[in-house]
PDB file of C-alpha atoms in Angstrom:
ATOM      1  CA  UNK A  10      15.169  -7.802 -29.175  1.00 47.00           C
ATOM      2  CA  UNK A  11      12.194  -5.077 -27.964  1.00 41.00           C
ATOM      3  CA  UNK A  12      15.268  -3.045 -25.659  1.00 46.00           C
ATOM      4  CA  UNK A  13      17.811  -3.791 -28.274  1.00 42.00           C
ATOM      5  CA  UNK A  14      15.667  -1.462 -30.982  1.00 39.00           C
ATOM      6  CA  UNK A  15      14.795   0.687 -27.882  1.00 43.00           C
ATOM      7  CA  UNK A  16      18.510   1.317 -27.243  1.00 43.00           C
ATOM      8  CA  UNK A  17      19.528   2.087 -30.474  1.00 40.00           C
ATOM      9  CA  UNK A  18      16.348   4.550 -31.049  1.00 43.00           C
ATOM     10  CA  UNK A  19      17.686   6.332 -28.265  1.00 43.00           C
ATOM     11  CA  UNK A  20      21.723   6.295 -28.666  1.00 44.00           C
ATOM     12  CA  UNK A  21      20.665   7.741 -32.360  1.00 43.00           C
ATOM     13  CA  UNK A  22      18.388  10.734 -30.826  1.00 41.00           C
ATOM     14  CA  UNK A  23      21.897  10.991 -28.378  1.00 40.00           C
ATOM     15  CA  UNK A  24      23.879  11.424 -31.363  1.00 40.00           C
ATOM     16  CA  UNK A  25      21.916  14.480 -32.819  1.00 39.00           C
ATOM     17  CA  UNK A  26      21.329  16.104 -29.510  1.00 42.00           C
ATOM     18  CA  UNK A  27      24.389  16.007 -27.815  1.00 40.00           C
ATOM     19  CA  UNK A  28      25.669  15.187 -24.033  1.00 42.00           C
ATOM     20  CA  UNK A  29      22.963  16.917 -21.957  1.00 45.00           C
ATOM     21  CA  UNK A  30      20.274  15.031 -24.835  1.00 40.00           C
ATOM     22  CA  UNK A  31      22.171  11.971 -24.163  1.00 39.00           C
ATOM     23  CA  UNK A  32      22.099  11.701 -20.532  1.00 45.00           C
ATOM     24  CA  UNK A  33      17.656  12.810 -20.654  1.00 43.00           C
ATOM     25  CA  UNK A  34      17.948   9.766 -23.461  1.00 40.00           C
ATOM     26  CA  UNK A  35      19.735   7.081 -21.460  1.00 40.00           C
ATOM     27  CA  UNK A  36      17.428   7.975 -18.665  1.00 42.00           C
ATOM     28  CA  UNK A  37      13.936   7.446 -20.931  1.00 41.00           C
ATOM     29  CA  UNK A  38      15.714   4.403 -21.266  1.00 41.00           C
ATOM     30  CA  UNK A  39      16.458   3.245 -18.064  1.00 48.00           C
ATOM     31  CA  UNK A  40      12.805   3.683 -16.960  1.00 44.00           C
ATOM     32  CA  UNK A  41      11.540   2.014 -19.899  1.00 43.00           C
ATOM     33  CA  UNK A  42      13.074  -1.303 -19.421  1.00 45.00           C
ATOM     34  CA  UNK A  43      12.431  -0.703 -15.484  1.00 48.00           C
ATOM     35  CA  UNK A  44       8.616  -0.342 -16.893  1.00 52.00           C
ATOM     36  CA  UNK A  45       8.792  -3.301 -18.509  1.00 55.00           C
ATOM     37  CA  UNK A  46      10.531  -5.886 -16.558  1.00 52.00           C
ATOM     38  CA  UNK A  47       7.330  -4.679 -13.895  1.00 47.00           C
ATOM     39  CA  UNK A  48       4.710  -5.662 -16.055  1.00 49.00           C
ATOM     40  CA  UNK A  49       6.197  -8.799 -17.040  1.00 54.00           C
ATOM     41  CA  UNK A  50       6.670  -9.344 -13.539  1.00 52.00           C
ATOM     42  CA  UNK A  51       3.477  -8.695 -12.591  1.00 49.00           C
ATOM     43  CA  UNK A  52       1.716 -10.805 -15.301  1.00 53.00           C
ATOM     44  CA  UNK A  53       3.918 -13.476 -14.396  1.00 55.00           C
ATOM     45  CA  UNK A  54       2.468 -13.136 -10.424  1.00 53.00           C
ATOM     46  CA  UNK A  55      -1.410 -12.653 -12.052  1.00 56.00           C
ATOM     47  CA  UNK A  56      -0.104 -16.462 -14.121  1.00 60.00           C
ATOM     48  CA  UNK A  57       0.572 -18.034 -11.093  1.00 60.00           C
ATOM     49  CA  UNK A  58      -1.997 -16.446  -8.760  1.00 54.00           C
ATOM     50  CA  UNK A  59      -4.912 -18.091 -11.256  1.00 59.00           C
ATOM     51  CA  UNK A  60      -3.263 -21.362 -11.248  1.00 62.00           C
ATOM     52  CA  UNK A  61      -3.797 -21.756  -7.703  1.00 59.00           C
ATOM     53  CA  UNK A  62      -7.118 -20.217  -7.085  1.00 64.00           C
ATOM     54  CA  UNK A  63      -7.963 -22.889 -10.166  1.00 60.00           C
ATOM     55  CA  UNK A  64      -6.712 -25.385  -7.764  1.00 64.00           C
ATOM     56  CA  UNK A  65      -8.696 -24.708  -5.062  1.00 57.00           C
ATOM     57  CA  UNK A  66     -11.583 -24.523  -7.399  1.00 58.00           C
ATOM     58  CA  UNK A  67     -10.988 -27.880  -8.739  1.00 64.00           C
ATOM     59  CA  UNK A  68     -11.110 -29.329  -4.985  1.00 64.00           C
ATOM     60  CA  UNK A  69     -14.145 -27.690  -4.174  1.00 54.00           C
ATOM     61  CA  UNK A  70     -12.556 -24.395  -2.178  1.00 56.00           C
ATOM     62  CA  UNK A  71     -14.083 -21.682  -2.398  1.00 62.00           C
ATOM     63  CA  UNK A  72     -15.684 -19.679   0.143  1.00 81.00           C
ATOM     64  CA  UNK A  73     -13.536 -17.037   2.323  1.00 87.00           C
ATOM     65  CA  UNK A  74     -12.673 -18.333   6.464  1.00 90.00           C
ATOM     66  CA  UNK A  75     -15.485 -16.765   8.762  1.00 94.00           C
ATOM     67  CA  UNK A  76     -14.412 -13.232   9.792  1.00 96.00           C
ATOM     68  CA  UNK A  77     -14.836 -14.860  13.512  1.00 95.00           C
ATOM     69  CA  UNK A  78     -12.463 -17.966  12.496  1.00 93.00           C
ATOM     70  CA  UNK A  79     -10.039 -15.079  10.934  1.00 93.00           C
ATOM     71  CA  UNK A  80     -10.143 -13.165  14.306  1.00 94.00           C
ATOM     72  CA  UNK A  81      -8.167 -16.474  16.196  1.00 92.00           C
ATOM     73  CA  UNK A  82      -5.364 -16.125  13.622  1.00 91.00           C
ATOM     74  CA  UNK A  83      -4.406 -12.890  15.592  1.00 93.00           C
ATOM     75  CA  UNK A  84      -1.901 -12.786  18.795  1.00 92.00           C
ATOM     76  CA  UNK A  85      -2.895 -11.159  22.050  1.00 92.00           C
ATOM     77  CA  UNK A  86       0.044  -9.399  21.553  1.00 95.00           C
ATOM     78  CA  UNK A  87       3.300  -8.667  19.432  1.00 95.00           C
ATOM     79  CA  UNK A  88       6.649  -7.177  19.725  1.00 93.00           C
ATOM     80  CA  UNK A  89       5.773  -5.376  22.847  1.00 93.00           C
ATOM     81  CA  UNK A  90       2.506  -3.965  21.526  1.00 97.00           C
ATOM     82  CA  UNK A  91      -0.723  -5.089  22.962  1.00 97.00           C
ATOM     83  CA  UNK A  92      -4.043  -5.921  21.881  1.00 96.00           C
ATOM     84  CA  UNK A  93      -6.176  -2.843  22.456  1.00 96.00           C
ATOM     85  CA  UNK A  94      -9.929  -3.995  22.485  1.00 95.00           C
ATOM     86  CA  UNK A  95     -11.345  -6.987  20.757  1.00 95.00           C
ATOM     87  CA  UNK A  96     -11.119  -7.380  16.842  1.00 96.00           C
ATOM     88  CA  UNK A  97     -13.111  -6.351  14.341  1.00 96.00           C
ATOM     89  CA  UNK A  98     -14.281  -7.948  11.195  1.00 97.00           C
ATOM     90  CA  UNK A  99     -16.787  -8.882   8.905  1.00 97.00           C
ATOM     91  CA  UNK A 100     -17.971 -11.252   6.362  1.00 96.00           C
ATOM     92  CA  UNK A 101     -19.332  -9.897   3.128  1.00 94.00           C
ATOM     93  CA  UNK A 102     -21.362 -11.975  -0.195  1.00 91.00           C
ATOM     94  CA  UNK A 103     -22.368 -10.414  -3.405  1.00 89.00           C
ATOM     95  CA  UNK A 104     -22.779 -11.882  -6.822  1.00 88.00           C
ATOM     96  CA  UNK A 105     -19.896 -13.559  -7.607  1.00 82.00           C
ATOM     97  CA  UNK A 106     -18.122 -12.408  -4.915  1.00 86.00           C
ATOM     98  CA  UNK A 107     -17.182 -13.362  -1.111  1.00 90.00           C
ATOM     99  CA  UNK A 108     -14.462 -12.469   1.655  1.00 93.00           C
ATOM    100  CA  UNK A 109     -14.047 -11.869   5.373  1.00 95.00           C
ATOM    101  CA  UNK A 110     -11.395  -9.890   6.901  1.00 96.00           C
ATOM    102  CA  UNK A 111     -10.129  -9.026  10.405  1.00 97.00           C
ATOM    103  CA  UNK A 112      -8.346  -6.578  11.934  1.00 97.00           C
ATOM    104  CA  UNK A 113      -6.554  -5.898  15.978  1.00 97.00           C
ATOM    105  CA  UNK A 114      -5.266  -2.883  16.964  1.00 97.00           C
ATOM    106  CA  UNK A 115      -2.102  -3.111  19.174  1.00 97.00           C
ATOM    107  CA  UNK A 116      -0.618  -0.323  21.739  1.00 97.00           C
ATOM    108  CA  UNK A 117       2.961   0.340  23.255  1.00 96.00           C
ATOM    109  CA  UNK A 118       2.711   3.600  24.685  1.00 94.00           C
ATOM    110  CA  UNK A 119       1.892   6.020  22.597  1.00 94.00           C
ATOM    111  CA  UNK A 120       2.877   3.973  19.527  1.00 96.00           C
ATOM    112  CA  UNK A 121      -0.213   1.808  17.574  1.00 97.00           C
ATOM    113  CA  UNK A 122       0.521  -1.447  15.252  1.00 98.00           C
ATOM    114  CA  UNK A 123      -2.474  -2.353  13.612  1.00 97.00           C
ATOM    115  CA  UNK A 124      -2.785  -6.145  11.484  1.00 97.00           C
ATOM    116  CA  UNK A 125      -5.248  -6.869   9.153  1.00 97.00           C
ATOM    117  CA  UNK A 126      -5.834  -9.981   7.326  1.00 96.00           C
ATOM    118  CA  UNK A 127      -8.532 -10.523   4.656  1.00 95.00           C
ATOM    119  CA  UNK A 128      -8.899 -13.531   3.070  1.00 93.00           C
ATOM    120  CA  UNK A 129     -10.094 -13.002  -1.031  1.00 92.00           C
ATOM    121  CA  UNK A 130     -10.707 -16.640  -1.440  1.00 86.00           C
ATOM    122  CA  UNK A 131     -14.200 -15.914  -2.807  1.00 81.00           C
ATOM    123  CA  UNK A 132     -12.762 -12.600  -4.883  1.00 84.00           C
ATOM    124  CA  UNK A 133     -10.018 -12.986  -6.625  1.00 80.00           C
ATOM    125  CA  UNK A 134      -9.969 -10.062  -8.775  1.00 81.00           C
ATOM    126  CA  UNK A 135     -10.148  -7.960  -5.619  1.00 85.00           C
ATOM    127  CA  UNK A 136      -6.593 -10.112  -4.478  1.00 84.00           C
ATOM    128  CA  UNK A 137      -5.496  -9.630  -7.968  1.00 81.00           C
ATOM    129  CA  UNK A 138      -5.736  -5.956  -7.175  1.00 83.00           C
ATOM    130  CA  UNK A 139      -4.399  -5.301  -3.084  1.00 84.00           C
ATOM    131  CA  UNK A 140      -1.494  -7.269  -4.613  1.00 82.00           C
ATOM    132  CA  UNK A 141      -0.343  -5.213  -7.665  1.00 79.00           C
ATOM    133  CA  UNK A 142       2.158  -3.833  -6.479  1.00 75.00           C
ATOM    134  CA  UNK A 143       3.998  -7.397  -4.670  1.00 76.00           C
ATOM    135  CA  UNK A 144       6.608  -9.302  -6.676  1.00 68.00           C
ATOM    136  CA  UNK A 145       7.275  -6.107  -9.019  1.00 73.00           C
ATOM    137  CA  UNK A 146      10.667  -5.298  -8.342  1.00 77.00           C
ATOM    138  CA  UNK A 147       9.640  -1.732  -8.521  1.00 82.00           C
ATOM    139  CA  UNK A 148      11.693   0.380  -5.769  1.00 90.00           C
ATOM    140  CA  UNK A 149      11.504   4.316  -4.579  1.00 91.00           C
ATOM    141  CA  UNK A 150      13.028   6.239  -1.997  1.00 94.00           C
ATOM    142  CA  UNK A 151      13.638  10.228  -1.499  1.00 95.00           C
ATOM    143  CA  UNK A 152      13.435  12.235   1.176  1.00 96.00           C
ATOM    144  CA  UNK A 153       9.379  11.465   1.939  1.00 96.00           C
ATOM    145  CA  UNK A 154       9.243   8.190   1.424  1.00 96.00           C
ATOM    146  CA  UNK A 155      10.789   4.633   0.689  1.00 95.00           C
ATOM    147  CA  UNK A 156       8.739   2.100  -0.864  1.00 94.00           C
ATOM    148  CA  UNK A 157      10.597  -1.734  -2.079  1.00 93.00           C
ATOM    149  CA  UNK A 158      10.254  -5.093  -2.766  1.00 91.00           C
ATOM    150  CA  UNK A 159      10.327  -7.185   0.507  1.00 92.00           C
ATOM    151  CA  UNK A 160      11.067 -11.181   0.689  1.00 91.00           C
ATOM    152  CA  UNK A 161      10.501 -12.696   4.483  1.00 91.00           C
ATOM    153  CA  UNK A 162      11.749 -15.968   3.505  1.00 90.00           C
ATOM    154  CA  UNK A 163       8.512 -17.560   3.677  1.00 90.00           C
ATOM    155  CA  UNK A 164       8.071 -20.000   0.736  1.00 88.00           C
ATOM    156  CA  UNK A 165       4.517 -18.538  -0.452  1.00 88.00           C
ATOM    157  CA  UNK A 166       4.578 -15.337   0.993  1.00 91.00           C
ATOM    158  CA  UNK A 167       4.953 -11.946  -1.133  1.00 90.00           C
ATOM    159  CA  UNK A 168       4.902  -8.788  -0.154  1.00 92.00           C
ATOM    160  CA  UNK A 169       6.577  -4.893   0.051  1.00 92.00           C
ATOM    161  CA  UNK A 170       7.291  -2.298   2.617  1.00 96.00           C
ATOM    162  CA  UNK A 171       6.652   1.903   2.889  1.00 96.00           C
ATOM    163  CA  UNK A 172       7.674   4.267   5.012  1.00 97.00           C
ATOM    164  CA  UNK A 173       6.438   7.691   5.641  1.00 97.00           C
ATOM    165  CA  UNK A 174       9.755   9.373   6.437  1.00 97.00           C
ATOM    166  CA  UNK A 175       7.991  12.571   7.507  1.00 97.00           C
ATOM    167  CA  UNK A 176       5.009  10.829   9.383  1.00 97.00           C
ATOM    168  CA  UNK A 177       7.188   8.001  10.679  1.00 97.00           C
ATOM    169  CA  UNK A 178       4.776   5.523   9.540  1.00 98.00           C
ATOM    170  CA  UNK A 179       5.603   2.557   8.883  1.00 98.00           C
ATOM    171  CA  UNK A 180       4.226  -0.416   6.955  1.00 97.00           C
ATOM    172  CA  UNK A 181       4.320  -4.225   4.973  1.00 96.00           C
ATOM    173  CA  UNK A 182       2.123  -5.481   2.543  1.00 94.00           C
ATOM    174  CA  UNK A 183       1.602  -9.047   1.965  1.00 94.00           C
ATOM    175  CA  UNK A 184       0.235 -11.736  -0.265  1.00 92.00           C
ATOM    176  CA  UNK A 185      -0.440 -14.846   0.859  1.00 92.00           C
ATOM    177  CA  UNK A 186      -1.008 -18.201  -0.533  1.00 87.00           C
ATOM    178  CA  UNK A 187      -1.761 -16.101  -4.009  1.00 87.00           C
ATOM    179  CA  UNK A 188      -5.234 -16.002  -0.931  1.00 90.00           C
ATOM    180  CA  UNK A 189      -4.959 -13.923   1.912  1.00 93.00           C
ATOM    181  CA  UNK A 190      -3.664 -10.352   2.397  1.00 93.00           C
ATOM    182  CA  UNK A 191      -2.495  -9.006   4.910  1.00 95.00           C
ATOM    183  CA  UNK A 192      -1.552  -5.927   6.809  1.00 96.00           C
ATOM    184  CA  UNK A 193       0.835  -4.353   9.065  1.00 97.00           C
ATOM    185  CA  UNK A 194       1.103  -0.622  10.074  1.00 98.00           C
ATOM    186  CA  UNK A 195       2.942   0.813  13.018  1.00 98.00           C
ATOM    187  CA  UNK A 196       3.009   4.927  14.119  1.00 97.00           C
ATOM    188  CA  UNK A 197       6.351   6.328  15.454  1.00 96.00           C
ATOM    189  CA  UNK A 198       8.517   4.758  13.427  1.00 97.00           C
ATOM    190  CA  UNK A 199      11.796   5.314  11.730  1.00 97.00           C
ATOM    191  CA  UNK A 200      12.389   2.546   8.874  1.00 97.00           C
ATOM    192  CA  UNK A 201      10.109  -0.362   8.725  1.00 97.00           C
ATOM    193  CA  UNK A 202      12.268  -2.856  10.738  1.00 97.00           C
ATOM    194  CA  UNK A 203       9.189  -2.752  13.175  1.00 97.00           C
ATOM    195  CA  UNK A 204       6.331  -4.210  10.808  1.00 97.00           C
ATOM    196  CA  UNK A 205       9.108  -6.688   9.448  1.00 96.00           C
ATOM    197  CA  UNK A 206       9.827  -8.500  12.434  1.00 95.00           C
ATOM    198  CA  UNK A 207       5.849  -8.372  13.682  1.00 96.00           C
ATOM    199  CA  UNK A 208       5.129 -10.270  10.161  1.00 95.00           C
ATOM    200  CA  UNK A 209       7.471 -12.886  11.061  1.00 92.00           C
ATOM    201  CA  UNK A 210       5.716 -13.462  14.024  1.00 90.00           C
ATOM    202  CA  UNK A 211       2.752 -14.022  12.880  1.00 91.00           C
ATOM    203  CA  UNK A 212       1.447 -17.747  11.463  1.00 83.00           C
ATOM    204  CA  UNK A 213       2.231 -16.972   7.789  1.00 87.00           C
ATOM    205  CA  UNK A 214       3.390 -20.140   6.669  1.00 77.00           C
ATOM    206  CA  UNK A 215       0.115 -22.150   8.021  1.00 80.00           C
ATOM    207  CA  UNK A 216      -1.829 -19.587   5.795  1.00 82.00           C
ATOM    208  CA  UNK A 217       0.655 -20.053   2.798  1.00 75.00           C
ATOM    209  CA  UNK A 218      -0.207 -23.873   3.049  1.00 76.00           C
ATOM    210  CA  UNK A 219      -3.699 -23.370   2.171  1.00 67.00           C
TER     211      UNK A 219
END
């Protein structure tokens, strides 16, 4: 009903304003509908995340995994890239909030690939903020960038991919089990195929079952 009223309003304005204004009215209407759908999708995702978080709280699972344990989830090599140095990480505690993170940098010649894993089990608000774009269905592409939703075909895993066309930097950002936030970034890329393939090599299915 809301969309119908918006369309009728746009159509009425178009009849008064002429062909050029009609085109602009249609663009405005499409933008409103797209934004509305994205907002509805975001709301649904937040409700789902809250349900999963409540289930973990009910069974007493309220703490994030220690960063040293997260280190063990990172591979020593991935997609021909080998680990560069030791992984970095930390576990942070503050009133009403607790999270852990780990990050490993990989190298193949002049190209680099980094993988970061954050466990937001004790910081639901931070998880929601980090994954705000996940599952909204928003897609943006022009001569300089690409950003769109991504489905890796894994249960409990949702995300989006990004490409800086001018800087040749590709990234994938994933929300796993409404708890973990995984980021992969690679330099020297013309598309996002490498980071998507690398994401599939991570043990995301195991995380999704937590």
